[in-house]
Amino acid sequence: MIDLHTHSTASDGILTPSELVRHAASHNVSVLALTDHDTADGLEEARKTALKERITFVSGVELNIQWPTGEFHLLGLGLKKIGDELSSVLNRLKSGRNERNLRMIERMKEAGFDADLEEIKAEFKTECIGRPHFAAYMVEKKIVKTRQQAFDKYLAKNAPWYIERVGADLDEAINAIKLSGGRPVMAHPLSIYISFGKIRPVLENLKARGIEGLEAFHPGARVGECLRLEELARDLGFFVTAGSDYHGEAVRADRKIGHTCGGRKIEDSIWDDIKEIILG
């Protein structure tokens, strides 16, 4: 099995980079990409552990992109280095994320809840705090009973504590990934909330702007949708990737390392088709 989309405690996963690699090895994953949100901090630790575990490791990142509808996430797979351009993008995303978090803390305090961002960072041992951390913190503080309730009542879009986060410019992000030796891949394409009837010209435009791959297989979509995305991707000249978007079973019990839509194992054939592109 392979897995080209996973997260560690460097962003919003629950396993450290080393623990994630060992977890993958114990579940017979032979190729693993670490793609933490807006940070490359966990890559070196994961790479060293992968070498010990004899796993082919793919250095990656997942960037939040400014987009008018839904959520646009851009994977960078096969990074050879973290170039100045990518560092600049990551630093600005980190700054924007921190500003957003402080504003969310302000809203919590205005609602009468005692909250502290530094306490959340210490609790989860990461500087890359996002809404999943807030949700877990709210459960711990007994503000809500479950993480899902935290999102439904307070953190989801249009909920009282939600703050829009500014993403990276798409063209700048594509260029930064390429200058770092990586390949730009559109993650979970259906999350931009454009229907199949209208998505083809959007993807054509993204291909022309430099995106090379499409994550056709993702657990957030149905199997039939993923197969349609695969067909569309190949027709438009994208290479196809697949991932679990694994954060840890305690976060999403339905997402298993090495598995994607419909609980399907991610077969080695996906990697066989693209390994020369990714590893270069």
Tab-separated table of C-alpha atoms in Angstrom:
chain	number	residue	atom	x	y	z
A	1	MET	CA	0.000	0.000	0.000
A	2	ILE	CA	0.928	3.653	-0.404
A	3	ASP	CA	-0.364	6.911	1.068
A	4	LEU	CA	0.356	10.318	-0.425
A	5	HIS	CA	-1.621	12.538	1.962
A	6	THR	CA	-1.070	12.377	5.741
A	7	HIS	CA	-0.649	14.735	8.701
A	8	SER	CA	1.402	14.753	11.904
A	9	THR	CA	1.571	16.842	15.064
A	10	ALA	CA	3.562	19.389	13.061
A	11	SER	CA	0.102	20.521	11.939
A	12	ASP	CA	-3.166	18.938	13.059
A	13	GLY	CA	-2.443	15.211	13.239
A	14	ILE	CA	-2.208	13.369	16.550
A	15	LEU	CA	0.953	11.335	15.842
A	16	THR	CA	4.424	12.829	15.777
A	17	PRO	CA	6.222	12.536	12.428
A	18	SER	CA	8.175	9.525	13.732
A	19	GLU	CA	5.075	7.879	15.173
A	20	LEU	CA	3.231	8.412	11.903
A	21	VAL	CA	5.971	6.699	9.897
A	22	ARG	CA	6.112	3.771	12.314
A	23	HIS	CA	2.320	3.502	12.227
A	24	ALA	CA	2.448	3.393	8.433
A	25	ALA	CA	5.150	0.716	8.508
A	26	SER	CA	3.123	-1.416	10.913
A	27	HIS	CA	0.213	-1.271	8.443
A	28	ASN	CA	2.323	-2.337	5.459
A	29	VAL	CA	2.516	1.081	3.822
A	30	SER	CA	5.628	1.093	1.639
A	31	VAL	CA	5.434	4.674	0.295
A	32	LEU	CA	4.411	7.563	2.536
A	33	ALA	CA	4.061	11.298	1.987
A	34	LEU	CA	3.875	13.689	4.931
A	35	THR	CA	1.813	16.697	3.834
A	36	ASP	CA	1.243	18.850	6.888
A	37	HIS	CA	-0.836	22.009	6.596
A	38	ASP	CA	1.238	25.100	5.802
A	39	THR	CA	4.425	23.774	7.397
A	40	ALA	CA	7.452	21.663	6.567
A	41	ASP	CA	8.584	21.344	10.186
A	42	GLY	CA	8.002	17.583	10.472
A	43	LEU	CA	9.717	16.474	7.271
A	44	GLU	CA	13.247	15.872	8.507
A	45	GLU	CA	12.127	13.800	11.499
A	46	ALA	CA	9.813	11.741	9.292
A	47	ARG	CA	12.499	11.234	6.647
A	48	LYS	CA	15.009	9.878	9.171
A	49	THR	CA	12.463	7.467	10.639
A	50	ALA	CA	11.357	6.324	7.179
A	51	LEU	CA	14.952	5.425	6.386
A	52	LYS	CA	15.091	3.206	9.470
A	53	GLU	CA	11.721	1.646	8.649
A	54	ARG	CA	12.695	1.122	4.996
A	55	ILE	CA	9.750	3.148	3.754
A	56	THR	CA	10.014	5.276	0.617
A	57	PHE	CA	9.417	8.759	1.963
A	58	VAL	CA	7.927	11.641	-0.026
A	59	SER	CA	8.486	15.120	1.388
A	60	GLY	CA	5.317	17.140	1.006
A	61	VAL	CA	3.195	20.027	2.172
A	62	GLU	CA	-0.466	21.068	1.930
A	63	LEU	CA	-1.046	24.773	1.300
A	64	ASN	CA	-4.265	26.655	1.896
A	65	ILE	CA	-5.087	28.624	-1.267
A	66	GLN	CA	-7.209	31.732	-1.602
A	67	TRP	CA	-10.275	30.696	-3.610
A	68	PRO	CA	-13.796	32.109	-3.954
A	69	THR	CA	-15.719	28.893	-3.254
A	70	GLY	CA	-15.266	26.039	-0.789
A	71	GLU	CA	-11.702	25.158	0.187
A	72	PHE	CA	-8.757	24.890	-2.190
A	73	HIS	CA	-5.770	22.940	-0.895
A	74	LEU	CA	-2.617	22.482	-2.931
A	75	LEU	CA	-0.256	19.587	-2.243
A	76	GLY	CA	3.419	19.874	-2.996
A	77	LEU	CA	4.832	16.360	-3.421
A	78	GLY	CA	8.466	15.348	-3.773
A	79	LEU	CA	10.018	18.505	-2.352
A	80	LYS	CA	13.796	18.385	-2.706
A	81	LYS	CA	14.409	21.412	-0.485
A	82	ILE	CA	12.453	24.226	1.111
A	83	GLY	CA	13.411	27.111	-1.137
A	84	ASP	CA	13.222	30.779	-0.230
A	85	GLU	CA	9.996	31.219	-2.180
A	86	LEU	CA	8.244	28.367	-0.387
A	87	SER	CA	9.596	29.542	2.975
A	88	SER	CA	8.085	32.950	2.277
A	89	VAL	CA	4.692	31.430	1.452
A	90	LEU	CA	4.789	29.267	4.586
A	91	ASN	CA	5.786	32.177	6.817
A	92	ARG	CA	2.919	34.322	5.550
A	93	LEU	CA	0.442	31.476	5.997
A	94	LYS	CA	1.752	30.915	9.516
A	95	SER	CA	1.364	34.597	10.335
A	96	GLY	CA	-2.157	34.654	8.929
A	97	ARG	CA	-3.068	31.508	10.832
A	98	ASN	CA	-1.820	32.992	14.105
A	99	GLU	CA	-3.773	36.206	13.534
A	100	ARG	CA	-6.896	34.195	12.824
A	101	ASN	CA	-6.405	32.123	15.980
A	102	LEU	CA	-6.030	35.240	18.121
A	103	ARG	CA	-9.270	36.629	16.721
A	104	MET	CA	-11.017	33.329	17.511
A	105	ILE	CA	-9.681	33.520	21.069
A	106	GLU	CA	-11.088	37.043	21.330
A	107	ARG	CA	-14.519	35.813	20.284
A	108	MET	CA	-14.378	33.021	22.851
A	109	LYS	CA	-13.520	35.529	25.575
A	110	GLU	CA	-16.289	37.867	24.434
A	111	ALA	CA	-18.675	34.946	24.872
A	112	GLY	CA	-17.488	34.508	28.453
A	113	PHE	CA	-15.104	31.567	28.036
A	114	ASP	CA	-11.573	31.615	29.413
A	115	ALA	CA	-9.253	30.748	26.545
A	116	ASP	CA	-5.557	31.160	25.860
A	117	LEU	CA	-3.770	30.455	22.565
A	118	GLU	CA	-0.430	29.682	24.217
A	119	GLU	CA	-2.182	27.083	26.368
A	120	ILE	CA	-3.571	25.426	23.234
A	121	LYS	CA	-0.126	25.402	21.602
A	122	ALA	CA	1.406	23.843	24.715
A	123	GLU	CA	-1.363	21.271	24.965
A	124	PHE	CA	-0.844	20.026	21.412
A	125	LYS	CA	2.900	20.709	21.187
A	126	THR	CA	2.669	22.614	17.906
A	127	GLU	CA	2.766	26.179	16.649
A	128	CYS	CA	0.487	25.249	13.740
A	129	ILE	CA	-2.887	25.567	15.459
A	130	GLY	CA	-6.125	25.127	13.540
A	131	ARG	CA	-9.808	24.606	14.191
A	132	PRO	CA	-9.380	20.883	15.044
A	133	HIS	CA	-7.141	21.933	17.948
A	134	PHE	CA	-9.735	24.462	19.088
A	135	ALA	CA	-12.405	21.760	18.944
A	136	ALA	CA	-10.349	19.351	21.057
A	137	TYR	CA	-9.539	22.151	23.510
A	138	MET	CA	-13.239	22.998	23.817
A	139	VAL	CA	-14.045	19.376	24.656
A	140	GLU	CA	-11.320	19.365	27.304
A	141	LYS	CA	-12.694	22.609	28.796
A	142	LYS	CA	-16.213	21.122	28.748
A	143	ILE	CA	-17.506	23.900	26.520
A	144	VAL	CA	-18.902	21.161	24.268
A	145	LYS	CA	-19.243	17.393	24.563
A	146	THR	CA	-17.725	16.414	21.199
A	147	ARG	CA	-15.434	17.873	18.568
A	148	GLN	CA	-18.232	17.693	16.035
A	149	GLN	CA	-20.444	19.740	18.328
A	150	ALA	CA	-17.652	22.334	18.551
A	151	PHE	CA	-17.694	22.709	14.790
A	152	ASP	CA	-21.464	22.614	14.433
A	153	LYS	CA	-22.102	25.192	17.143
A	154	TYR	CA	-19.060	27.450	17.078
A	155	LEU	CA	-16.347	26.783	14.480
A	156	ALA	CA	-17.996	25.958	11.157
A	157	LYS	CA	-18.385	28.585	8.474
A	158	ASN	CA	-21.018	31.162	9.501
A	159	ALA	CA	-20.815	29.951	13.135
A	160	PRO	CA	-20.097	32.644	15.772
A	161	TRP	CA	-16.399	31.912	16.320
A	162	TYR	CA	-15.488	31.263	12.699
A	163	ILE	CA	-12.893	33.589	11.174
A	164	GLU	CA	-12.079	33.442	7.471
A	165	ARG	CA	-8.446	32.559	6.867
A	166	VAL	CA	-6.549	34.201	4.042
A	167	GLY	CA	-4.839	31.654	1.815
A	168	ALA	CA	-1.810	31.813	-0.428
A	169	ASP	CA	-1.932	33.129	-3.968
A	170	LEU	CA	-2.312	30.102	-6.247
A	171	ASP	CA	0.239	31.080	-8.885
A	172	GLU	CA	2.814	32.019	-6.257
A	173	ALA	CA	2.252	28.719	-4.445
A	174	ILE	CA	2.598	26.685	-7.654
A	175	ASN	CA	5.843	28.452	-8.478
A	176	ALA	CA	7.215	28.051	-4.933
A	177	ILE	CA	6.549	24.302	-4.955
A	178	LYS	CA	8.268	23.888	-8.316
A	179	LEU	CA	11.283	25.947	-7.250
A	180	SER	CA	11.577	23.614	-4.241
A	181	GLY	CA	11.751	20.630	-6.570
A	182	GLY	CA	8.183	19.503	-5.926
A	183	ARG	CA	5.113	18.753	-8.019
A	184	PRO	CA	1.915	20.772	-7.484
A	185	VAL	CA	-1.149	18.564	-6.958
A	186	MET	CA	-4.721	19.712	-6.366
A	187	ALA	CA	-5.965	18.020	-3.194
A	188	HIS	CA	-9.534	16.661	-2.919
A	189	PRO	CA	-10.854	18.629	-5.938
A	190	LEU	CA	-14.516	18.445	-4.945
A	191	SER	CA	-13.834	20.584	-1.869
A	192	ILE	CA	-13.925	23.715	-4.052
A	193	TYR	CA	-17.685	23.060	-4.360
A	194	ILE	CA	-17.905	23.096	-8.138
A	195	SER	CA	-20.146	20.477	-9.736
A	196	PHE	CA	-18.952	17.919	-12.254
A	197	GLY	CA	-20.958	19.750	-14.879
A	198	LYS	CA	-18.859	22.883	-14.411
A	199	ILE	CA	-15.495	21.622	-13.159
A	200	ARG	CA	-13.807	20.703	-16.460
A	201	PRO	CA	-12.971	24.271	-17.605
A	202	VAL	CA	-11.801	25.081	-14.067
A	203	LEU	CA	-9.397	22.139	-14.145
A	204	GLU	CA	-8.236	23.088	-17.626
A	205	ASN	CA	-7.356	26.527	-16.308
A	206	LEU	CA	-5.519	25.071	-13.317
A	207	LYS	CA	-3.539	22.775	-15.614
A	208	ALA	CA	-2.552	25.743	-17.760
A	209	ARG	CA	-1.397	27.588	-14.635
A	210	GLY	CA	0.989	24.799	-13.689
A	211	ILE	CA	-0.809	22.256	-11.521
A	212	GLU	CA	0.438	18.847	-12.629
A	213	GLY	CA	-1.452	16.304	-10.534
A	214	LEU	CA	-4.947	15.647	-9.243
A	215	GLU	CA	-5.748	13.800	-6.019
A	216	ALA	CA	-8.585	11.861	-7.604
A	217	PHE	CA	-8.879	9.394	-4.719
A	218	HIS	CA	-9.729	10.862	-1.296
A	219	PRO	CA	-11.945	9.515	1.516
A	220	GLY	CA	-14.071	12.660	1.479
A	221	ALA	CA	-15.583	11.624	-1.860
A	222	ARG	CA	-17.625	8.613	-2.965
A	223	VAL	CA	-15.973	5.875	-5.022
A	224	GLY	CA	-17.977	6.765	-8.122
A	225	GLU	CA	-16.941	10.404	-7.831
A	226	CYS	CA	-13.288	9.444	-7.479
A	227	LEU	CA	-13.452	7.256	-10.578
A	228	ARG	CA	-14.967	10.158	-12.513
A	229	LEU	CA	-12.188	12.432	-11.266
A	230	GLU	CA	-9.573	9.883	-12.318
A	231	GLU	CA	-11.033	9.688	-15.813
A	232	LEU	CA	-11.209	13.475	-16.076
A	233	ALA	CA	-7.681	13.901	-14.747
A	234	ARG	CA	-6.196	11.496	-17.262
A	235	ASP	CA	-8.182	13.069	-20.090
A	236	LEU	CA	-6.808	16.513	-19.194
A	237	GLY	CA	-3.208	15.321	-18.768
A	238	PHE	CA	-2.886	15.387	-14.970
A	239	PHE	CA	-1.122	12.584	-13.161
A	240	VAL	CA	-3.303	10.914	-10.511
A	241	THR	CA	-2.596	10.586	-6.782
A	242	ALA	CA	-4.422	9.031	-3.847
A	243	GLY	CA	-4.355	9.552	-0.103
A	244	SER	CA	-6.081	8.894	3.190
A	245	ASP	CA	-5.816	12.459	4.542
A	246	TYR	CA	-4.899	10.644	7.747
A	247	HIS	CA	-4.835	12.682	10.956
A	248	GLY	CA	-5.240	9.821	13.442
A	249	GLU	CA	-8.182	7.596	14.335
A	250	ALA	CA	-9.028	9.737	17.352
A	251	VAL	CA	-9.665	12.640	14.979
A	252	ARG	CA	-11.364	10.751	12.140
A	253	ALA	CA	-12.064	7.114	12.960
A	254	ASP	CA	-13.208	6.484	9.404
A	255	ARG	CA	-9.830	7.382	7.885
A	256	LYS	CA	-7.208	4.652	7.925
A	257	ILE	CA	-3.591	4.929	6.863
A	258	GLY	CA	-3.135	3.521	3.356
A	259	HIS	CA	-6.868	3.617	2.568
A	260	THR	CA	-8.934	6.080	0.590
A	261	CYS	CA	-12.521	6.447	-0.715
A	262	GLY	CA	-14.900	3.705	0.318
A	263	GLY	CA	-12.229	2.258	2.617
A	264	ARG	CA	-10.269	1.027	-0.403
A	265	LYS	CA	-6.590	0.186	-0.052
A	266	ILE	CA	-4.362	2.493	-2.075
A	267	GLU	CA	-2.667	0.084	-4.421
A	268	ASP	CA	0.989	0.231	-5.452
A	269	SER	CA	-0.058	0.766	-9.084
A	270	ILE	CA	-0.847	4.424	-8.287
A	271	TRP	CA	2.757	4.918	-7.203
A	272	ASP	CA	4.188	2.874	-10.063
A	273	ASP	CA	2.593	5.318	-12.513
A	274	ILE	CA	4.023	8.457	-10.900
A	275	LYS	CA	7.146	7.595	-8.903
A	276	GLU	CA	9.528	8.842	-11.582
A	277	ILE	CA	7.593	12.123	-11.756
A	278	ILE	CA	7.558	12.627	-7.982
A	279	LEU	CA	11.066	11.438	-7.172
A	280	GLY	CA	12.564	12.913	-10.336
